């Protein structure tokens, strides 16, 4: 028997072993022996890990978590979900879409208000970028954003869309957010904030896509450009100016639209950052914002960054962006 055939046979035996074990564990859960089943899952996890059977350990913990979720055993399911992440971290598993989709599925099953969910998403995002100081893999952010959108948790969904590359999905979410939670007079502000924040994160393509899709799909916005709302005209001109890169155009634009920009005190802060990134404006000495919102604002403003204008939010912070 060749070495390759031997490996295939070994893999098949391991898979068969996992299936037999899963069958016994499933029977325990179905009988209501949740505690015993949970402890057995943990015992097998550490056994597999000590034997270097990382794929088997991950599969067993993932399926076990879904099983516990199906019986509304949130604590046990969350614990096994964290063990899935532990396998990924310790085995230095490469990021693949299939794994990201599995992590997003576990996230979607967790109690929306549980602290375990916050810890899970923070750790998953950290793993997805190799433990670097970046904010997480864009694909994982996109999957999380869609889950939160379905839960109508629009503010957290928006945060994750901002760190994804899905400008179109973000626009559709914002249309729903505006229609269900906003005032008619604020329809322009929903997309203006998103465009400015995408630009602060140097994601010019998503900024353009979110603007064009939102203004096309929102039922309260007449087809443009030009638009009835001055703020939308400003954003349209700004995106054109970013493509041109001429500082004089950017400066005149900001001056002409000051009445609209005063509607939100953060607009000029965002524009200062955009001026630095796209028009060569030298950075000014700005205050360091404190607290949860401060961490996110400093990320957008480029505080302490070198390459990409982002820094990782604290692991124990809720994921939110206002």
Coordinates of N, CA and C in Angstrom, one line a residue, residues 149 166-180 184 187-188 190-191 208-225 227 229 232:
X149 N -28.0 42.3 10.7 CA -29.0 43.0 9.9 C -30.3 42.2 10.1
X166 N -18.5 45.1 1.3 CA -19.8 44.9 0.8 C -20.6 46.2 0.8
X167 N -20.2 47.2 0.0 CA -20.9 48.4 -0.1 C -22.4 48.3 -0.4
X168 N -22.7 47.4 -1.4 CA -24.1 47.2 -1.8 C -24.9 46.7 -0.7
X169 N -24.4 45.7 0.0 CA -25.2 45.1 1.2 C -25.4 46.2 2.2
X170 N -24.4 47.0 2.5 CA -24.5 48.0 3.5 C -25.6 49.0 3.1
X171 N -25.6 49.4 1.8 CA -26.6 50.3 1.3 C -28.1 49.8 1.6
X172 N -28.3 48.5 1.2 CA -29.6 48.0 1.4 C -30.0 47.9 2.9
X173 N -29.0 47.6 3.7 CA -29.3 47.6 5.2 C -29.6 49.0 5.6
X174 N -28.9 50.0 5.2 CA -29.1 51.4 5.6 C -30.5 51.9 5.1
X175 N -30.9 51.5 3.9 CA -32.3 51.9 3.5 C -33.3 51.3 4.4
X176 N -33.2 50.1 4.8 CA -34.1 49.5 5.8 C -34.0 50.2 7.2
X177 N -32.8 50.5 7.6 CA -32.6 51.2 8.9 C -33.2 52.5 8.9
X178 N -33.0 53.3 7.8 CA -33.6 54.6 7.7 C -35.1 54.6 7.7
X179 N -35.7 53.7 6.9 CA -37.1 53.6 6.7 C -37.8 53.1 8.0
X180 N -37.1 52.3 8.8 CA -37.8 51.8 10.0 C -37.5 52.5 11.3
X184 N -37.9 61.1 8.2 CA -37.8 61.4 6.8 C -36.7 62.5 6.5
X187 N -32.9 61.1 5.9 CA -32.6 60.1 4.9 C -31.2 60.3 4.3
X188 N -30.8 61.6 4.2 CA -29.5 61.9 3.6 C -28.4 61.6 4.6
X190 N -28.1 59.2 6.9 CA -27.7 57.8 7.0 C -26.6 57.4 6.1
X191 N -26.7 57.8 4.8 CA -25.7 57.4 3.8 C -24.5 58.4 3.9
X208 N -18.3 54.7 -2.8 CA -19.1 55.0 -4.0 C -20.3 54.1 -4.2
X209 N -20.0 52.8 -3.9 CA -21.1 51.8 -4.1 C -22.3 52.0 -3.1
X210 N -21.9 52.3 -1.9 CA -23.0 52.5 -0.9 C -23.8 53.8 -1.2
X211 N -23.1 54.8 -1.7 CA -23.8 56.0 -2.1 C -24.8 55.8 -3.3
X212 N -24.2 55.2 -4.4 CA -25.1 55.0 -5.6 C -26.2 54.1 -5.3
X213 N -26.0 53.0 -4.6 CA -27.1 52.0 -4.3 C -28.1 52.6 -3.4
X214 N -27.7 53.3 -2.3 CA -28.6 53.9 -1.4 C -29.5 54.9 -2.0
X215 N -28.9 55.8 -2.8 CA -29.7 56.9 -3.4 C -30.6 56.4 -4.5
X216 N -30.3 55.2 -5.1 CA -31.1 54.6 -6.1 C -32.3 53.9 -5.5
X217 N -32.0 53.2 -4.3 CA -33.0 52.3 -3.8 C -33.9 52.9 -2.7
X218 N -33.5 54.0 -2.1 CA -34.3 54.6 -1.0 C -35.6 55.2 -1.6
X219 N -36.7 54.8 -1.1 CA -38.0 55.3 -1.6 C -38.3 56.8 -1.4
X220 N -37.5 57.4 -0.4 CA -37.8 58.8 -0.2 C -36.8 59.8 -0.8
X221 N -35.9 59.2 -1.7 CA -34.9 60.0 -2.4 C -35.3 60.0 -3.9
X222 N -35.5 61.3 -4.4 CA -35.8 61.4 -5.8 C -34.5 61.1 -6.6
X223 N -34.6 60.6 -7.8 CA -33.5 60.2 -8.6 C -32.6 61.4 -8.9
X224 N -31.3 61.2 -8.7 CA -30.3 62.2 -9.0 C -29.1 61.6 -9.5
X225 N -28.0 62.3 -9.6 CA -27.8 63.7 -9.3 C -28.3 64.6 -10.4
X227 N -29.5 66.2 -6.5 CA -30.5 65.7 -5.5 C -31.2 66.9 -4.9
X229 N -31.7 67.1 -1.7 CA -31.0 67.3 -0.4 C -29.6 67.8 -0.7
X232 N -26.7 65.4 0.1 CA -26.4 64.3 -0.9 C -25.6 64.9 -2.1

